[in-house]
GROMACS .gro file of C-alpha atoms in nm:
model
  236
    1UNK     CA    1 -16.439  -8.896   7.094
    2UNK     CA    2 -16.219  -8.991   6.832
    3UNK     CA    3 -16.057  -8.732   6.597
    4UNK     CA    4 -15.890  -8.749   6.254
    5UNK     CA    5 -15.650  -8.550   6.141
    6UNK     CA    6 -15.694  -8.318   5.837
    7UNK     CA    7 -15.603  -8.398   5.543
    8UNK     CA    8 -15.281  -8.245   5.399
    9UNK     CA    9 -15.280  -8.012   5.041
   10UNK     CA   10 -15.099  -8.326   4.866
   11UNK     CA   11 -15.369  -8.532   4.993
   12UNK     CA   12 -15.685  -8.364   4.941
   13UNK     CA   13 -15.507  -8.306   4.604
   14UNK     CA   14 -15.524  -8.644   4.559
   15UNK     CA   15 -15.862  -8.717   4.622
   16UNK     CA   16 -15.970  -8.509   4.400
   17UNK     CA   17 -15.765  -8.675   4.139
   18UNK     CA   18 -15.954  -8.973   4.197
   19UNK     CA   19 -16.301  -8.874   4.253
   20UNK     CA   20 -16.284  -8.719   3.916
   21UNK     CA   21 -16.117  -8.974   3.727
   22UNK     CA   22 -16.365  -9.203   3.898
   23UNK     CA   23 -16.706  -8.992   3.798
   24UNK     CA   24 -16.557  -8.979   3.447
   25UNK     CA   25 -16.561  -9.344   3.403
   26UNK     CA   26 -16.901  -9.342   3.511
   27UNK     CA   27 -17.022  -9.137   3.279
   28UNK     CA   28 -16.810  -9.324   2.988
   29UNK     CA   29 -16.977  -9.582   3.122
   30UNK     CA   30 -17.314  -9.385   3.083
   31UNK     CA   31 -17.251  -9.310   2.686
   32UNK     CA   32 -17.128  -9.637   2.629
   33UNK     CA   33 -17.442  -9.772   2.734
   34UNK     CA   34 -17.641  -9.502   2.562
   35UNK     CA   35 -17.465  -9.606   2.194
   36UNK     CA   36 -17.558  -9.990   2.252
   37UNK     CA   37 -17.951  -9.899   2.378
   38UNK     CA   38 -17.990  -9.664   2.086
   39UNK     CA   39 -17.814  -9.887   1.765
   40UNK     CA   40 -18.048 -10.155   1.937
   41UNK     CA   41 -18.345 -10.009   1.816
   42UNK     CA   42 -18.227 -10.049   1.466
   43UNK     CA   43 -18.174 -10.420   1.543
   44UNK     CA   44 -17.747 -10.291   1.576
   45UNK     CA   45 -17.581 -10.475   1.812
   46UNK     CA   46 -17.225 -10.563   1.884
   47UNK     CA   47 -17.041 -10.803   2.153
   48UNK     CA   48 -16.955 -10.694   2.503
   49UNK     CA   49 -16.640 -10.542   2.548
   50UNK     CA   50 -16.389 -10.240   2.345
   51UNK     CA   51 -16.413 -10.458   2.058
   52UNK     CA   52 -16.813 -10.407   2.021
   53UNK     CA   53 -16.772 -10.025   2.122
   54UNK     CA   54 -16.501 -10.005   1.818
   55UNK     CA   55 -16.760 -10.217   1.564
   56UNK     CA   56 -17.087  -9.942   1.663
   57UNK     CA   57 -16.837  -9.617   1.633
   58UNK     CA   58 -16.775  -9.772   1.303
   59UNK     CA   59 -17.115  -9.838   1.214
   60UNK     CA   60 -17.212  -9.494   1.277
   61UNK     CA   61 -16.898  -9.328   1.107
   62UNK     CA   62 -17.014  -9.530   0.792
   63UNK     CA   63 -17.225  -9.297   0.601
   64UNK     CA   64 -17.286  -9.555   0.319
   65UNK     CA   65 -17.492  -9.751   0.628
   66UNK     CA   66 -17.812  -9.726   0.535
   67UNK     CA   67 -17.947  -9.953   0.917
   68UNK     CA   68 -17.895  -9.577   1.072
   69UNK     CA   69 -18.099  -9.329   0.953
   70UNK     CA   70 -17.915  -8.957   0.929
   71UNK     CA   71 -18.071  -8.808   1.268
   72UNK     CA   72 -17.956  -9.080   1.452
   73UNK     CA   73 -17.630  -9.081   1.276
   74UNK     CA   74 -17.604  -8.710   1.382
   75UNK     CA   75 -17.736  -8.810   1.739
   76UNK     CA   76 -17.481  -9.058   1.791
   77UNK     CA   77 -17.193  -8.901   1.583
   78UNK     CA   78 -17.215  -8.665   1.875
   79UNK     CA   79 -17.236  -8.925   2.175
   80UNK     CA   80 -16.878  -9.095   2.007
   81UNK     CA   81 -16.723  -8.759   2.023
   82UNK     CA   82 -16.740  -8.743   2.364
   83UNK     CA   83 -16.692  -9.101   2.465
   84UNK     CA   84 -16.363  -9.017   2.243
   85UNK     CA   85 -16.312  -8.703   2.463
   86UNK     CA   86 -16.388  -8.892   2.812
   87UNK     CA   87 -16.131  -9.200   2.683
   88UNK     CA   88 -15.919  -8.880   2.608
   89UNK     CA   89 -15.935  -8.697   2.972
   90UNK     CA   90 -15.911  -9.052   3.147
   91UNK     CA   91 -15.594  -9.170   2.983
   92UNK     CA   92 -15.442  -8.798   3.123
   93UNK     CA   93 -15.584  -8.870   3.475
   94UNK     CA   94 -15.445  -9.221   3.462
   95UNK     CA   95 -15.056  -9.065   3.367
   96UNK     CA   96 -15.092  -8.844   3.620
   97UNK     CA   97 -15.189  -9.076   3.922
   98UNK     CA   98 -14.885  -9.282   3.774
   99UNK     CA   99 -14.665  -8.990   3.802
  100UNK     CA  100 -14.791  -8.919   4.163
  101UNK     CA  101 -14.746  -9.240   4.244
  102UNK     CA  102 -14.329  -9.263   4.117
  103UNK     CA  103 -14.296  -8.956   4.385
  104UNK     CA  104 -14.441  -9.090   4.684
  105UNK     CA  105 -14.234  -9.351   4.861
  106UNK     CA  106 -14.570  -9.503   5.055
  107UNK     CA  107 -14.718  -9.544   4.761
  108UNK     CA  108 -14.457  -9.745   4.608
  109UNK     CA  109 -14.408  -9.929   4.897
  110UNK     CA  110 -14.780 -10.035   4.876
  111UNK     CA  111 -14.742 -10.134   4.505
  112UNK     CA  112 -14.540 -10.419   4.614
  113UNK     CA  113 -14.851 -10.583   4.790
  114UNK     CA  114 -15.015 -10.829   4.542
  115UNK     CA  115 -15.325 -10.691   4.370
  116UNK     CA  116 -15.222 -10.345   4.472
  117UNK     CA  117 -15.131 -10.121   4.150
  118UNK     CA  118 -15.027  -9.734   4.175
  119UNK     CA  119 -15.433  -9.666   4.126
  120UNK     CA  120 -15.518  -9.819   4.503
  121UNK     CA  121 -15.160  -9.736   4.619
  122UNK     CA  122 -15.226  -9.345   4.546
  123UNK     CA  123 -15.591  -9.392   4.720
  124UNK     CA  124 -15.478  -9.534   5.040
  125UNK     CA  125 -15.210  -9.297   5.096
  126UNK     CA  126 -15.485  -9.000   4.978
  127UNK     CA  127 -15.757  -9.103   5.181
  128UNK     CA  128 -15.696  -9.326   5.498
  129UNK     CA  129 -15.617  -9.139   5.881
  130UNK     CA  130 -15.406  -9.278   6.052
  131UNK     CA  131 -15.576  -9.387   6.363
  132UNK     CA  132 -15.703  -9.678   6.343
  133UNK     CA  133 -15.601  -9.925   6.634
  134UNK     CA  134 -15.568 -10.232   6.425
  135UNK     CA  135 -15.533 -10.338   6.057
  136UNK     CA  136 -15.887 -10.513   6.110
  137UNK     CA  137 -16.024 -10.130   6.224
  138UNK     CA  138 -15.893 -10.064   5.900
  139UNK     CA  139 -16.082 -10.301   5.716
  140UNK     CA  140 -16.403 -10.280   5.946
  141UNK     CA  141 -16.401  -9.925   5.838
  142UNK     CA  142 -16.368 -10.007   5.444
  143UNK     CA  143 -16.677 -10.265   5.505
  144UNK     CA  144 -16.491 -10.593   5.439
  145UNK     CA  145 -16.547 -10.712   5.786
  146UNK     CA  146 -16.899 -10.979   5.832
  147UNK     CA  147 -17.192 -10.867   6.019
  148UNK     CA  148 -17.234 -10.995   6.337
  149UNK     CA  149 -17.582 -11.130   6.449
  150UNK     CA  150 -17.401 -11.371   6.733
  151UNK     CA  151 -17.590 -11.425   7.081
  152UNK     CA  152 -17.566 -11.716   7.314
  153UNK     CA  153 -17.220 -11.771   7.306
  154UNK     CA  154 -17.254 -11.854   6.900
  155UNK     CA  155 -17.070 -11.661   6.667
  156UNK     CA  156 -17.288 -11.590   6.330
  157UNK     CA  157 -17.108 -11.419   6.046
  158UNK     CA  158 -17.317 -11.248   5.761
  159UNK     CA  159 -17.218 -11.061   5.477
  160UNK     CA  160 -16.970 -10.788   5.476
  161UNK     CA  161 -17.080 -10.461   5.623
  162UNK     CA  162 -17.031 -10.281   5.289
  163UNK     CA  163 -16.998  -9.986   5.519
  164UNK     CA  164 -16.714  -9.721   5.508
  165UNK     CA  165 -16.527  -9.607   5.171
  166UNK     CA  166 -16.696  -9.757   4.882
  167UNK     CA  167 -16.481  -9.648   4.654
  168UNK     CA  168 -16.163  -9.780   4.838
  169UNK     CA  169 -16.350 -10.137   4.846
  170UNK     CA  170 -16.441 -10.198   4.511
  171UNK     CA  171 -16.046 -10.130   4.434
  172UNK     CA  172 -15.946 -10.366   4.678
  173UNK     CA  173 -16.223 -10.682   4.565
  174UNK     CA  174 -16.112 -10.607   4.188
  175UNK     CA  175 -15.740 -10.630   4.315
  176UNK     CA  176 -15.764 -10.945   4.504
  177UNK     CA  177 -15.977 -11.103   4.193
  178UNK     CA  178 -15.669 -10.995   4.002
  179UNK     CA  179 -15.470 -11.247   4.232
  180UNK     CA  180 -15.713 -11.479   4.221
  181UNK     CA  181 -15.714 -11.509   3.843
  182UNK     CA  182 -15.344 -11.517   3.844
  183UNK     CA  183 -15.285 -11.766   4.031
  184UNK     CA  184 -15.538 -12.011   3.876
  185UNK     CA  185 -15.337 -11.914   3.525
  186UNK     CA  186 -14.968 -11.950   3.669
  187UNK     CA  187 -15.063 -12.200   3.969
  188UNK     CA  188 -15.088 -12.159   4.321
  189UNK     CA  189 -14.834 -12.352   4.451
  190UNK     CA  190 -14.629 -11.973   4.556
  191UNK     CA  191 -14.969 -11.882   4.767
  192UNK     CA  192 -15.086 -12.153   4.954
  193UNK     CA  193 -15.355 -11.956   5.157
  194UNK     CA  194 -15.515 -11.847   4.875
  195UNK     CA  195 -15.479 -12.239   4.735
  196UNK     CA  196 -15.641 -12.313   5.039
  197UNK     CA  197 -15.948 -12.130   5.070
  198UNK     CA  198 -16.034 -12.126   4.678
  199UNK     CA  199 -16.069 -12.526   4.771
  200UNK     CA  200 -16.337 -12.456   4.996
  201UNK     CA  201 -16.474 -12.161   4.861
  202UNK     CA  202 -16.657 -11.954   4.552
  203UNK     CA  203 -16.478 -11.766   4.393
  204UNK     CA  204 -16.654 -11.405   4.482
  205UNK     CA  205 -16.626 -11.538   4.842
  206UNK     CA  206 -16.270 -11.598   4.843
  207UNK     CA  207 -16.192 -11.258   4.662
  208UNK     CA  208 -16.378 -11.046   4.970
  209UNK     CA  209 -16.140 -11.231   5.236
  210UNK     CA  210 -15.851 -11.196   5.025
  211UNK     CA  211 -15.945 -10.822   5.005
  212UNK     CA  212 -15.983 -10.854   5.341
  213UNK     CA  213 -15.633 -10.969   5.365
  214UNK     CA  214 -15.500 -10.721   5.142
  215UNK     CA  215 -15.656 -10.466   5.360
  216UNK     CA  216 -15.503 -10.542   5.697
  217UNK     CA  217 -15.141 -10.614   5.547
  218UNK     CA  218 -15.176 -10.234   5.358
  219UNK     CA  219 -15.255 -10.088   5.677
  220UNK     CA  220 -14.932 -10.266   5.857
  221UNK     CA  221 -14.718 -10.150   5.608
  222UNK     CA  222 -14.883  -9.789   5.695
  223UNK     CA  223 -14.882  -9.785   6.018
  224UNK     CA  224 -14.488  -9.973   6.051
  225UNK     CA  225 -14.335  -9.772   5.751
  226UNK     CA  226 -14.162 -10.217   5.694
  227UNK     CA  227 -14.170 -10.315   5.343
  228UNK     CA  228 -14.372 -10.610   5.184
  229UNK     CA  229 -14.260 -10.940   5.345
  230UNK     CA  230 -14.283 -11.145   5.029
  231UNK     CA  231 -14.364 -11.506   5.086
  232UNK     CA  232 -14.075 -11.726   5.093
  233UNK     CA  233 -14.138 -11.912   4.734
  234UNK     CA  234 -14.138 -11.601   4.581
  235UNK     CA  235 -13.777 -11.480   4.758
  236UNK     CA  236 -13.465 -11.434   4.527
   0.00000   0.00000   0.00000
């Protein structure tokens, strides 16, 4: 039987933190998508991104607008308030995290890994035990690891598992897609493994192994308590 240690007041505090900025978002998310579905009806629609939510919260703030009639005006007055609110309430849970973050020395030590900001940095230390065997435990246990379906002495890889923490996961594929998208902007010529296997490979592909990647060299720095071992290009 294998047994995990409980979680400590800082770190259950921390979870918390996160699971509520995280259902927050979600239901930003939620109104956001409520504002464009209703305006729609009216034939109302903006482009994807803050700039379209900014051009509907307009709309409907413009009384002179005849497109909305006044119940839906009311409606959605009402559904802007709180997307306003939620923005509000996120931007407090994000300076918080931050300041959580600039008092934990793990966490800053975990910052220094590429595509690892105080967000996934304050997760890691909130939510991973500490006994796992191996960094690739670690990452088995996030759900970055392939399926197996190998027999006969042939090894046949899947997709990942998508097993274990899902939140934890998602930060670590939008971190190493951060990387990725750096490095095509500012060259690759300081990461040669990532170089490598964007020559071969989709894009979405290479961003789960670098996750993958970014997974097992967290959980070193974890378990060892060394700092980031910056690639030599990159070395003052």
């Amino acid at each position: 039987m294998r047994f995990v240690p409980t979680k400590t007041p800082e770190q259950q505090s921390g979870l918390v933190l996160h699971r509520t900025r995280h259902l927050l978002i979600r239901q930003q998310t939620s109104v956001i998508n409520a504002i464009r579905a209703h305006l729609a009806e009216f034939g109302i629609v903006a482009p994807v991104g803050r700039k379209g939510v900014e051009d509907l919260l307009r709309v409907i703030a413009d009384a002179s607008d005849k497109r909305v009639p006044e119940i839906v005006r009311g409606c959605l007055a009402a559904l802007g308030s709180q997307l306003l609110g939620l923005k509000k309430q996120i931007l407090d849970f994000d300076r918080t995290i931050l300041a959580w973050h600039r008092s934990n020395p793990t966490s800053k030590r975990l910052n220094c890994i590429p595509g690892v900001g105080p967000l996934l940095a304050t997760a890691l230390v909130a939510s991973v035990p500490k006994t796992f065997r191996s960094g690739r435990n670690f990452s088995a246990w996030i759900g970055l690891v392939p399926k197996q379906h190998s027999s006969g002495g042939r090894d046949r890889l899947g997709r990942i598992s998508k097993q274990g923490d899902r939140y934890l996961r998602s930060l670590f594929v939008a971190g190493a897609l951060a990387v990725i998208r750096y490095a095509k902007i500012h060259g690759t010529k300081h990461r040669p493994w990532v170089a490598a296997l964007l020559a071969r490979r989709p894009t979405k592909v290479a961003a789960i192994a670098l996750a993958n990647k970014l997974a097992r060299m967290a959980w070193a720095m974890m378990s060892t308590g060394a700092p980031y071992n910056y690639p030599a290009g990159l070395r003052v």
